[in-house]
Coordinates of C-alpha atoms and ligand atoms in Angstrom, one line a residue:
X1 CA -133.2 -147.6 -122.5
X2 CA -134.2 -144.2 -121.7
X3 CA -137.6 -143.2 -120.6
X4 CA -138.8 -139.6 -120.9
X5 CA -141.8 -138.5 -118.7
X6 CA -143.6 -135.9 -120.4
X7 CA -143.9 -133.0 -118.1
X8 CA -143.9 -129.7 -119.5
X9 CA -147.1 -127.9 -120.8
X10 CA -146.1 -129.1 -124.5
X11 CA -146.4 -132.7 -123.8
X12 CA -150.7 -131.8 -123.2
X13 CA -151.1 -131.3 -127.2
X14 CA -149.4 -134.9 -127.5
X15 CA -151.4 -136.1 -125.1
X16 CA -154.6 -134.8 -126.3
X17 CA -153.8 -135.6 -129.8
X18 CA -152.9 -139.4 -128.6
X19 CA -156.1 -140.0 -126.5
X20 CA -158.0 -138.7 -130.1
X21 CA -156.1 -140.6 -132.6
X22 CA -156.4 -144.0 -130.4
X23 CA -160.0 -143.6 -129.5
X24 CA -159.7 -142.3 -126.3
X25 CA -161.5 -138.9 -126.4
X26 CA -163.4 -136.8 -128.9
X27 CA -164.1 -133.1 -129.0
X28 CA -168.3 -133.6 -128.8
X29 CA -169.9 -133.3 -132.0
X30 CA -166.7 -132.4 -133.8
X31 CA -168.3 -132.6 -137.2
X32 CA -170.1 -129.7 -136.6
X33 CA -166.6 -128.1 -135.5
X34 CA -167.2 -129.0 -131.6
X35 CA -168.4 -127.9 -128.3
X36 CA -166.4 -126.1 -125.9
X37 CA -165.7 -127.8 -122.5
X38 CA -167.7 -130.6 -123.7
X39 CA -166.4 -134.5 -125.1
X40 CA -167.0 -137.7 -125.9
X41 CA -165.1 -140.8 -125.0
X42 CA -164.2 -143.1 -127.4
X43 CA -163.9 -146.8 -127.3
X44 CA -160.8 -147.0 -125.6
X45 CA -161.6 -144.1 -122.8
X46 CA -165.0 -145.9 -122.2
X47 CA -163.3 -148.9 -121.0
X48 CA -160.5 -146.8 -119.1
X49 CA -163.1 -144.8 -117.8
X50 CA -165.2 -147.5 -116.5
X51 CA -162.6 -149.3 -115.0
X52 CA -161.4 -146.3 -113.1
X53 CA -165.2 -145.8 -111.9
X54 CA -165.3 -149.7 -111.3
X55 CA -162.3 -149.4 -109.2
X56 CA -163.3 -146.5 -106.9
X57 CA -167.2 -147.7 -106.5
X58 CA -165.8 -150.9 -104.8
X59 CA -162.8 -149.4 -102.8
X60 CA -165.5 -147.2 -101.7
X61 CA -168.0 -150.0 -101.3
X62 CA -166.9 -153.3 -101.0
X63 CA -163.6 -152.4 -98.8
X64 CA -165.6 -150.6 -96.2
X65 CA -168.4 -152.4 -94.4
X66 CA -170.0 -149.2 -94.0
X67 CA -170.2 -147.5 -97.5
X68 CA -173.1 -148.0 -99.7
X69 CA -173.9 -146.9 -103.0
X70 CA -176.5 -144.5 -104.6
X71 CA -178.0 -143.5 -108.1
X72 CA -179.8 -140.5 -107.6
X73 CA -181.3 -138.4 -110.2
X74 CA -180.1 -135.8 -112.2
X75 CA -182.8 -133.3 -111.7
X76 CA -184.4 -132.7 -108.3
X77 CA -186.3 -130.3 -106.2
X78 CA -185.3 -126.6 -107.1
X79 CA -185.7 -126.1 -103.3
X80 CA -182.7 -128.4 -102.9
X81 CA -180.1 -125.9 -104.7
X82 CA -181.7 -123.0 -102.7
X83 CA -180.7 -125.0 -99.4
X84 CA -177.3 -125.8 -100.7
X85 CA -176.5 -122.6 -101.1
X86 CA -176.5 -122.9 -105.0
X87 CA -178.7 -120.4 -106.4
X88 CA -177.3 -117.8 -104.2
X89 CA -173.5 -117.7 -104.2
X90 CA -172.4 -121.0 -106.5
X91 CA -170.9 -117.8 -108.6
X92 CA -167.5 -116.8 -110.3
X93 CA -166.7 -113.3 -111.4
X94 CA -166.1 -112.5 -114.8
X95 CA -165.1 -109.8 -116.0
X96 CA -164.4 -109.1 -119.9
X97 CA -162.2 -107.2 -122.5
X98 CA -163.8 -104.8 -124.3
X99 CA -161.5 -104.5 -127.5
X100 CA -160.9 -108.5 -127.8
X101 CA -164.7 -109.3 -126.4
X102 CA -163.0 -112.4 -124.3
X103 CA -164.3 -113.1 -121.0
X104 CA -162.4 -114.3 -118.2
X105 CA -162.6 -115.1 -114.1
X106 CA -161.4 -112.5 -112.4
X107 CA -159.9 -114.2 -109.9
X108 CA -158.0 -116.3 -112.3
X109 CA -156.3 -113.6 -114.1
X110 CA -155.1 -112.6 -110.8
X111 CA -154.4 -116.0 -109.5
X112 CA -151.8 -116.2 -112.8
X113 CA -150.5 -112.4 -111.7
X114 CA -149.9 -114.3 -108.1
X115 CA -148.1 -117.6 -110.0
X116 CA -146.1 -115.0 -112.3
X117 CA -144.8 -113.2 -109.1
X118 CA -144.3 -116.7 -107.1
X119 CA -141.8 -117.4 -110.4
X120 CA -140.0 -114.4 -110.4
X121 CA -139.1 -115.1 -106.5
X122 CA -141.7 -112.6 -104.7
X123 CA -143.9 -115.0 -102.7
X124 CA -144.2 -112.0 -100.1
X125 CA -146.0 -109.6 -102.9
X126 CA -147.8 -113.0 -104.6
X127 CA -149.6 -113.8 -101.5
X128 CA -150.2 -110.0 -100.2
X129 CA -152.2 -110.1 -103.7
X130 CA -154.0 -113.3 -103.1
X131 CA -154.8 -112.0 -99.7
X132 CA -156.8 -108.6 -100.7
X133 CA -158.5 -110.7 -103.3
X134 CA -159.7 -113.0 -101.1
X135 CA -160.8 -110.0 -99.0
X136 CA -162.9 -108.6 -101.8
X137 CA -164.4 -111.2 -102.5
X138 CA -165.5 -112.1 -99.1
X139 CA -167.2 -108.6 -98.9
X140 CA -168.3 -109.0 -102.4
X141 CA -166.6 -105.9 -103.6
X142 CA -166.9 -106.2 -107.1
X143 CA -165.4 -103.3 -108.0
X144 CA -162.2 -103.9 -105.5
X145 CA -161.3 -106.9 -107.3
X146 CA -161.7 -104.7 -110.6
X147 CA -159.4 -102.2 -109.3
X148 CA -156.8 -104.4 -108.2
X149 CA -156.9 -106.0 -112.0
X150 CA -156.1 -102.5 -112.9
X151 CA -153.5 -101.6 -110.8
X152 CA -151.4 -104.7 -111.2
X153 CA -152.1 -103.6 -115.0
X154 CA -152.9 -106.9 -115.9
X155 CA -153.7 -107.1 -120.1
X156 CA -155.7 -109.2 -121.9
X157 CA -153.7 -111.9 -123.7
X158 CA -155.6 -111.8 -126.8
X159 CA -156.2 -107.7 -127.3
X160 CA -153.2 -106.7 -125.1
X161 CA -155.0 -104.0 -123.9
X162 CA -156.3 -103.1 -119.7
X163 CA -159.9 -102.3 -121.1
X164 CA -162.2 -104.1 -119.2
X165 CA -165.3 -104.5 -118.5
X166 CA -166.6 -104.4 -114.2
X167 CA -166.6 -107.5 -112.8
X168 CA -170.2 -109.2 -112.4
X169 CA -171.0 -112.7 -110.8
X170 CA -172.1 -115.5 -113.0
X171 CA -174.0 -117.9 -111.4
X172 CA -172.4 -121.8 -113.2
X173 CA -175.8 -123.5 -112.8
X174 CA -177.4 -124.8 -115.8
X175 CA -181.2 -124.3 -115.8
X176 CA -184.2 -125.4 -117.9
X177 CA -187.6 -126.0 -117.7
X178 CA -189.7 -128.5 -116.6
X179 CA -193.2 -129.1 -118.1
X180 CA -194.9 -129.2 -121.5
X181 CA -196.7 -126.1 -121.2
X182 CA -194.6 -123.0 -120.5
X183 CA -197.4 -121.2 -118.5
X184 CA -197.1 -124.2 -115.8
X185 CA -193.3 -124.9 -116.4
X186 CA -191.2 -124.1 -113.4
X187 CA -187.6 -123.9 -113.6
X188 CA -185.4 -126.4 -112.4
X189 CA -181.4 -127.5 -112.6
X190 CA -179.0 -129.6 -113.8
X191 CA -177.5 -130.6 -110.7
X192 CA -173.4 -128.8 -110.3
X193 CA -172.7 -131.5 -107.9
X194 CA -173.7 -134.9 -106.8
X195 CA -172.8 -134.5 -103.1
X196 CA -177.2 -133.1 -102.6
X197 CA -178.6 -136.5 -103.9
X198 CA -177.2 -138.2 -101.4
X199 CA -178.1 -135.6 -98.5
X200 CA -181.4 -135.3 -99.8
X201 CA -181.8 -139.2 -99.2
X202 CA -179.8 -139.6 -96.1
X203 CA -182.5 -140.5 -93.8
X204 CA -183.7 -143.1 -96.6
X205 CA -180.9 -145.2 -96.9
X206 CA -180.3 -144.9 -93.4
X207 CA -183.6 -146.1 -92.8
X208 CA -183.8 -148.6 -94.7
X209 CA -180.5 -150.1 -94.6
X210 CA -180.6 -150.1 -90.8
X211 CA -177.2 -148.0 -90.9
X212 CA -175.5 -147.0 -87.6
X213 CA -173.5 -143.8 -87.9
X214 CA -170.7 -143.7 -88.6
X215 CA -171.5 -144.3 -92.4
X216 CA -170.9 -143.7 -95.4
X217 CA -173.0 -142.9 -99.1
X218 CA -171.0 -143.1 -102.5
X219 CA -172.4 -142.2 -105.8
X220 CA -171.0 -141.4 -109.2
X221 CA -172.8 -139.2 -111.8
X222 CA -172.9 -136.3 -114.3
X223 CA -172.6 -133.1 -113.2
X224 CA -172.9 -129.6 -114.6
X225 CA -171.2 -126.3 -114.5
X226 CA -171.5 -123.2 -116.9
X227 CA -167.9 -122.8 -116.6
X228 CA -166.7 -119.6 -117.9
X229 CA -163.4 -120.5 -119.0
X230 CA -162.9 -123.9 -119.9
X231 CA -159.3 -124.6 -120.4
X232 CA -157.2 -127.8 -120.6
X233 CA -158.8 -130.6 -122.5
X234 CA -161.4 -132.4 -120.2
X235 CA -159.5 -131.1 -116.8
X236 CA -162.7 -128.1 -116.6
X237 CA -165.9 -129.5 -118.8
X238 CA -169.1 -128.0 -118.4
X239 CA -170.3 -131.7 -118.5
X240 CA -168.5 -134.1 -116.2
X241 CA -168.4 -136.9 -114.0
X242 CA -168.2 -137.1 -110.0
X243 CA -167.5 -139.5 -107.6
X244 CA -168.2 -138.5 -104.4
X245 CA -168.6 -139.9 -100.7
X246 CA -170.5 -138.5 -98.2
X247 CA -169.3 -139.6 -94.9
X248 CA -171.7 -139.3 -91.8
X249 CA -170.3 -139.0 -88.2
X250 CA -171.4 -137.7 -84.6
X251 CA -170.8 -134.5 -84.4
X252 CA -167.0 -133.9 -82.7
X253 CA -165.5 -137.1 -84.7
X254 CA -165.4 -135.1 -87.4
X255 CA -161.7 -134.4 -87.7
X256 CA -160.9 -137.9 -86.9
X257 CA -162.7 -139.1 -90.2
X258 CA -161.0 -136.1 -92.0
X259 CA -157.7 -137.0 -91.6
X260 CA -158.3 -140.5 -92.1
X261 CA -160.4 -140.6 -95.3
X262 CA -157.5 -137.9 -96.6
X263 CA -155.2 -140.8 -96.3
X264 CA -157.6 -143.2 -97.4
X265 CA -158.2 -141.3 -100.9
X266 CA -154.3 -140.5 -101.1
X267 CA -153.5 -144.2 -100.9
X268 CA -156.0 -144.8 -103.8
X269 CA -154.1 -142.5 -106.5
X270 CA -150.9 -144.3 -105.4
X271 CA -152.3 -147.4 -105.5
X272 CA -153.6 -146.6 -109.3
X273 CA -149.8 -146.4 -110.0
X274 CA -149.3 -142.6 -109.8
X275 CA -146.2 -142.0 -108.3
X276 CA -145.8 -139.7 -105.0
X277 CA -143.8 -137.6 -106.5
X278 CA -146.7 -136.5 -108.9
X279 CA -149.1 -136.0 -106.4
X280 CA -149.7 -133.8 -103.1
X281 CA -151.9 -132.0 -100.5
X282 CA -153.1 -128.6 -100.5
X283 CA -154.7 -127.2 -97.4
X284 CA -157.6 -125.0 -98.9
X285 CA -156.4 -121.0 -97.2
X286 CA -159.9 -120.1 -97.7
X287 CA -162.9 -122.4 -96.1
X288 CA -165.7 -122.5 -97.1
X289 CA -168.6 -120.9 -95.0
X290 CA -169.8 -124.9 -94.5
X291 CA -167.1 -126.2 -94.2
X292 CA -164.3 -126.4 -91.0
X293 CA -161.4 -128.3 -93.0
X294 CA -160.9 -128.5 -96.8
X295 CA -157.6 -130.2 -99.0
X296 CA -156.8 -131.1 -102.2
X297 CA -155.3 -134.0 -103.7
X298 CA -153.3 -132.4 -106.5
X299 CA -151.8 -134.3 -109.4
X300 CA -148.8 -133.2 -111.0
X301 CA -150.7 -132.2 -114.8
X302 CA -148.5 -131.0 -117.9
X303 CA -149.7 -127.3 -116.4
X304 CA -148.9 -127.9 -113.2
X305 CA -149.9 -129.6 -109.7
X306 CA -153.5 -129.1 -109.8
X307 CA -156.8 -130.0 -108.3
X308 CA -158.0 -133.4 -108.6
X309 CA -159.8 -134.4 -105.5
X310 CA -161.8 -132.4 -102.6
X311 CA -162.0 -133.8 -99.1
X312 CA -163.9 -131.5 -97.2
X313 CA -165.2 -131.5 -93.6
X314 CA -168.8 -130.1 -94.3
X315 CA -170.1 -130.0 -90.5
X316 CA -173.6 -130.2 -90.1
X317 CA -174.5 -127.1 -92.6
X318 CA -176.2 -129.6 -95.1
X319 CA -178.4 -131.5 -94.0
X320 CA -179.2 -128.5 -91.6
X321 CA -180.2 -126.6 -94.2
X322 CA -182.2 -129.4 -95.9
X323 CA -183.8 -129.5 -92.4
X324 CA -184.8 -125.9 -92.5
X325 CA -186.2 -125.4 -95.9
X326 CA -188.0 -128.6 -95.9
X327 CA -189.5 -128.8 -92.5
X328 CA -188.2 -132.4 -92.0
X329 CA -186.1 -133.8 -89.7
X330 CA -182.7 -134.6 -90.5
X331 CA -182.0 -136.5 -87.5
X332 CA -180.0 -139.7 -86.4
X333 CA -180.9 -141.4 -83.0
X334 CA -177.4 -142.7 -82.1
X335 CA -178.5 -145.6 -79.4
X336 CA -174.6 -145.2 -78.2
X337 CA -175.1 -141.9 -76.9
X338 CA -178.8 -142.0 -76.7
X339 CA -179.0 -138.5 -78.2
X340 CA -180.7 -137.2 -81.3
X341 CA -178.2 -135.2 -83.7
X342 CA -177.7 -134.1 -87.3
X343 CA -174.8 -135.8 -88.3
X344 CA -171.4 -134.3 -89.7
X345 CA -170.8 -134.9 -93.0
X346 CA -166.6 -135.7 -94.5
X347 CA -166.4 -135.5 -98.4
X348 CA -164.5 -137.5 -100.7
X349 CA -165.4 -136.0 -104.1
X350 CA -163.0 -136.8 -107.2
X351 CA -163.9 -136.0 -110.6
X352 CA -163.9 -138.7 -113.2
X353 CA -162.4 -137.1 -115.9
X354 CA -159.7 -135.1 -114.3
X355 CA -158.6 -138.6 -112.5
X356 CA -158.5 -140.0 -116.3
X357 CA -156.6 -137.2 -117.5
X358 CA -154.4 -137.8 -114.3
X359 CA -154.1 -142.0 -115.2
X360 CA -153.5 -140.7 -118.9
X361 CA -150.8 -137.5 -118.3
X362 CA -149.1 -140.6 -115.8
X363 CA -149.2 -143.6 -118.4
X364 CA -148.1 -141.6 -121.7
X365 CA -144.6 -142.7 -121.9
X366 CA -141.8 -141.5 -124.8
X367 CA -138.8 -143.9 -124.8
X368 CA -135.6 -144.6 -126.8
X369 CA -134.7 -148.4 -127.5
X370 CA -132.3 -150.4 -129.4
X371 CA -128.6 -148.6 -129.8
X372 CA -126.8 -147.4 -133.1
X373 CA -128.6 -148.2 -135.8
X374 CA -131.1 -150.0 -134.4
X375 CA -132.4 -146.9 -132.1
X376 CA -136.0 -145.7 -132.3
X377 CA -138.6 -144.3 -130.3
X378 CA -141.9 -145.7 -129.1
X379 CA -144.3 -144.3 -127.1
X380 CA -146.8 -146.4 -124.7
X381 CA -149.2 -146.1 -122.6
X382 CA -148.2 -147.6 -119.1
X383 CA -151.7 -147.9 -117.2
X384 CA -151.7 -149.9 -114.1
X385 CA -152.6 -153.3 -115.9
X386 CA -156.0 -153.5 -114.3
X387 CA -157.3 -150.0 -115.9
X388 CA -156.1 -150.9 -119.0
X389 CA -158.9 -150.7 -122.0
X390 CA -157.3 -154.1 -123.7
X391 CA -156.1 -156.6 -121.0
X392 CA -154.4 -158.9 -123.8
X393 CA -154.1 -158.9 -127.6
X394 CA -154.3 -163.1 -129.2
X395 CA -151.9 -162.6 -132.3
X396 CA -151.2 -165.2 -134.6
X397 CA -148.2 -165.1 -136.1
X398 CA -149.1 -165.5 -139.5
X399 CA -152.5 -166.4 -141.1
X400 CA -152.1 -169.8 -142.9
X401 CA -151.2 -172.9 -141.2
X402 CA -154.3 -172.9 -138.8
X403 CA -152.7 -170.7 -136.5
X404 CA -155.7 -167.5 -137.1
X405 CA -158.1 -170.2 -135.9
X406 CA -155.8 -171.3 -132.8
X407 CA -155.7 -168.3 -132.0
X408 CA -159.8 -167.3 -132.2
X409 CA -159.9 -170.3 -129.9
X410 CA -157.6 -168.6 -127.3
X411 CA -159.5 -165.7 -127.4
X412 CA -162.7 -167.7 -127.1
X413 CA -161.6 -169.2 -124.0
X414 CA -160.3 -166.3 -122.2
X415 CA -162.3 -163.3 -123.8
X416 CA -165.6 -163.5 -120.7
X417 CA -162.6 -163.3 -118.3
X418 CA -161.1 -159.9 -119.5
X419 CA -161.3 -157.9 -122.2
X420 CA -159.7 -159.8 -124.9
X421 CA -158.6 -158.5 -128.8
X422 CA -157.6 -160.4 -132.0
X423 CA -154.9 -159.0 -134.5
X424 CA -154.2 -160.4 -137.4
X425 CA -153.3 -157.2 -139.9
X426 CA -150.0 -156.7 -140.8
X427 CA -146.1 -157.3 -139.7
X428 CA -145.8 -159.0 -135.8
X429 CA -144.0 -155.6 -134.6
X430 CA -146.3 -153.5 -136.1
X431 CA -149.0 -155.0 -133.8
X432 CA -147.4 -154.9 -130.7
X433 CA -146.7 -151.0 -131.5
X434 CA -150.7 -151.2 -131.7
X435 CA -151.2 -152.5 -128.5
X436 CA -148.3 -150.5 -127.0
X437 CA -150.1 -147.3 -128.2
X438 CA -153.4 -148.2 -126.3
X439 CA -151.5 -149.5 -123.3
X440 CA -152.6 -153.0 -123.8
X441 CA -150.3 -154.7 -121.1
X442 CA -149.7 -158.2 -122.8
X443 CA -149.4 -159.4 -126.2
X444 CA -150.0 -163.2 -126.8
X445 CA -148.4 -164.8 -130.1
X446 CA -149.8 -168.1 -131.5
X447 CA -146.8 -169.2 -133.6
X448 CA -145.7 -173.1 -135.1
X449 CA -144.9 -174.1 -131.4
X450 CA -148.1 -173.7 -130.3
X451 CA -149.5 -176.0 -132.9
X452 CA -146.9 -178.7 -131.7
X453 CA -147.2 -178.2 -127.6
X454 CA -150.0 -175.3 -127.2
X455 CA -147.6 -173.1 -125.4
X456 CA -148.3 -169.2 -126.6
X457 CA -145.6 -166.7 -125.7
X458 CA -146.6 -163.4 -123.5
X459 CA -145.0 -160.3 -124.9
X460 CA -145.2 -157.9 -121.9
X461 CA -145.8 -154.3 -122.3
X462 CA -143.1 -152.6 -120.5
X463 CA -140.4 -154.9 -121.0
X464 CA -140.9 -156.2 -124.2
X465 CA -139.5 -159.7 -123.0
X466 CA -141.5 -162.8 -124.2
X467 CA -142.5 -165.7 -121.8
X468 CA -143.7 -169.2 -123.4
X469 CA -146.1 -170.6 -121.0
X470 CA -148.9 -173.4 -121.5
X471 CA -152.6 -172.2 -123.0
X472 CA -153.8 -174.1 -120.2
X473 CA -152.2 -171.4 -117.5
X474 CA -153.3 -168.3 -119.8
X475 CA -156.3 -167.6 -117.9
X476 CA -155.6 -168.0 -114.3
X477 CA -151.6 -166.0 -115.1
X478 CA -153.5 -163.1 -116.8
X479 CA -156.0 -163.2 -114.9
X480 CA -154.3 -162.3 -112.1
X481 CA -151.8 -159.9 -113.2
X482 CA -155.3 -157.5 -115.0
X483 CA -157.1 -158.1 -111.7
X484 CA -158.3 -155.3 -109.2
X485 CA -157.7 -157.6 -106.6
X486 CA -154.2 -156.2 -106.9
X487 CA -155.2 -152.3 -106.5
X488 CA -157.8 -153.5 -103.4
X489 CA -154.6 -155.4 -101.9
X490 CA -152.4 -152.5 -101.4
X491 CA -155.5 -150.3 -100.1
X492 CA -155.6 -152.7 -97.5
X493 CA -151.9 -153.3 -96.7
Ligands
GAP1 N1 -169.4 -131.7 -103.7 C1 -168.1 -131.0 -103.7 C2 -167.7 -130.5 -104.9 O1 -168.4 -130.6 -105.9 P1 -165.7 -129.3 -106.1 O2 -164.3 -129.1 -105.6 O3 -166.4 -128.2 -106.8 O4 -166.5 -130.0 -104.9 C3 -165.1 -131.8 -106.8 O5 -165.6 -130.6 -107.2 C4 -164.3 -132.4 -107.9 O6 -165.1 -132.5 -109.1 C5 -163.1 -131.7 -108.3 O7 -162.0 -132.0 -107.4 C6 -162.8 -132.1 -109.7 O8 -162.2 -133.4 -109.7 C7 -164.3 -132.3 -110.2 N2 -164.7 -131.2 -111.0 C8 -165.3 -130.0 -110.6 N3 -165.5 -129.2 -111.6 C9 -165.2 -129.8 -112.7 C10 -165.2 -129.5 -114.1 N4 -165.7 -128.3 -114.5 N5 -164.8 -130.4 -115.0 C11 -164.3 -131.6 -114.6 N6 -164.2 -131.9 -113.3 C12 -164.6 -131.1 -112.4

């Protein structure tokens, strides 16, 4: 049997058309021709998706004694994104093409140049060019990182021309107003990031929870970013989803929790069923101005190892900067030390959508079977059986003969447990391609036996064998096998 791994940029249009013809994901509002960066998830990506957000809210919070959760709101304070440093530099340059009008980030088109030079074999030249980027942009020469656009004589794709427009910084927030008359309305932001809710409240839960630093804050919730160039399905959405950790330590521990939350959060992808090969660490060459460590968890996507997870060792600029613009304290009284002290703050931050598109890219499988004449393809989706939208599918066999409503009875008795479907449309093979094709990992057939001795057999996913067990063991055998228990296990081995 041989199993091909999708891995080159073609296999993304499979996989975006699979995730839309099997419910997965939708372009938003696609009868009026779509919204760019923007999508809906359909019946079988809700269920992936809350399972994967399921999964990470209790690794965060039930596996660590000290993590608790948050729901903060959307909108807050405008005062809080002038703190953060959002109003003032949360900004990419664009620059645009005059003859094809297309815009672009700057320092994408030269962060390709840099990959195309890395490809032909000149690292030494490819990082020369990263490195004077990086120095215009730290000076906020504009008209540097123009120049250097120009001498590399970099064209637009689309026009194939050099005539561009000067490079200006676009600030991603979203903004809108607040209030029903516009005389008193005052401006306020969708927030880019969920990491300032929990800041913003780190003295109440504190507080109130009686929590001793070290501690942690998780929360998962929209975000949004204006992104000027929103490429590859829902890896960079203007609307997505964050999962983030805020991790509060005295001052000087800070590396210690670094390093071992970046293990932590590594062991979680593998965990998922992502292999190591598909996944790696990228030391971020440029820190933040906040920050004194930064990495990436990349996954291994159809266009390369990209991005899929920040940890970031965000000091004590934060809540600092709360401190200042609000004119409240920020401070912990550590009873250890007997010293007052803003806290230092690790960052786990994952998007939800990009580790979807991850668990998808990972789980869409192309394989040949059978030999000779009996060879064919199938294609399945081989999610860790605990994320899986459809834990089991109850088939009967055929319709007459009782067996449709032994088999509504199975799913009856097992359907509160996990999610549970019935098929009863169309040829035996035919269904389990069904199920294959969502990634449903077991397949339970109701056939004459099971009227005699109410044994079902389990048609697994990967392997195709069959097992006959007794109804009576469905539960507890499934059960376990769909469980999360068994992610939560090897985060704790
Ligand atoms: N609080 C830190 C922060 O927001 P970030 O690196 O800008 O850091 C964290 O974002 C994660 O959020 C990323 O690793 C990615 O998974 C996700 N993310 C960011 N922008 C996104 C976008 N436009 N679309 C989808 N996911 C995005």
């Amino acid at each position: 049997m041989e199993n091909k791994k999708q891995d080159t940029a073609s296999a993304l249009k499979d996989i975006i058309s699979h995730a839309k013809e099997y419910g997965f994901v939708f372009p938003s509002s696609e009868i009026y021709d779509g919204l760019q960066a923007v999508y809906d998830y359909g019946q079988n990506g809700v269920e992936l998706k809350n399972n994967l957000k399921t999964v990470w809210y209790k690794a965060m919070t039930m596996l660590n004694d000290n993590v608790v959760g948050l729901d903060a709101s959307i909108f807050m304070h405008p005062l809080t994104w002038k703190a953060s440093g959002h109003v003032d530099s949360f900004n990419d340059p664009m620059i645009d093409n005059k003859d094809s009008k297309k815009r672009y980030r700057a320092d994408t088109l030269l962060e390709e140049r840099a990959a195309a030079l890395e490809d032909e074999g000149k690292e030494a030249e490819a990082k020369a060019l990263l490195q004077k980027m990086a120095k215009c942009l730290d000076a906020g020469d504009l008209e540097g990182v123009r120049q250097i656009i120009i001498d590399e004589n970099i064209k637009c794709p689309v026009s194939n021309t050099a005539n561009w427009t000067e490079v200006r910084q676009f600030n991603l927030m979203f903004s809108t107003q607040v209030g029903a008359v516009s005389e008193d309305a005052s401006l306020i932001y969708l927030r880019p990031e969920t990491a300032q809710g929990i800041f913003v409240n780190f003295l109440n839960v504190q507080k109130t929870g009686r929590m001793k630093v070290p501690f942690g804050i998780a929360q998962i919730g929209k975000a949004f970013r204006n992104e000027i160039v929103a490429r590859n399905f829902i890896f960079r959405m203007r609307e997505f989803e964050q999962m983030e950790m805020q991790f509060f330590v005295r001052p000087g521990t800070e590396m210690e929790w670094y390093s071992k939350w970046k293990e932590t959060r590594m062991k979680f992808h593998l965990a998922l069923g992502i292999p190591a090969t598909s996944l790696k660490f990228h030391d971020h060459d440029k820190l933040a101005h906040y920050a004194n460590a930064a990495v990436d968890i990349e996954y291994k996507f159809p266009f390369g190892f990209k991005e899929m997870e920040g940890i970031h060792s965000r000091t004590d600029f934060d809540l600092k900067a709360h401190q200042d613009l609000s004119r409240k304290k920020q401070q912990y009284f550590d009873p250890e030390i007997n010293e007052n002290y803003i806290p230092y703050v690790v960052e786990t931050s994952v998007g939800a959508d990009r580790l979807f598109l991850a668990i998808l890219c990972n789980a869409y499988t192309e394989e040949t079977v059978g030999e000779g004449e009996q060879e064919k393809q199938r294609v399945f989706l081989n999610f860790h059986p605990a994320l899986a939208p459809v834990k089991v599918a109850v088939l009967p066999l055929v319709k007459k003969d009782g067996l449709a409503e032994k088999a509504q009875e199975i799913v009856n008795s097992i359907k509160f447990a996990f999610n549970t479907t019935y098929d009863d449309g169309g040829a035996i093979g035919k269904r389990y391609t069904r199920q294959d094709l969502i990634g449903t990992p077991y397949c339970v057939v109701v056939d004459y036996q099971t009227m005699e001795d109410n044994t079902v057999t389990v048609r697994d996913r990967n392997t195709m064998t069959q097992e006959r067990i007794s109804i009576a063991d469905l539960k507890e055998k499934i059960g376990y096998a769909v469980s999360m228990e068994r992610i939560f296990e090897k985060l704790l081995s």
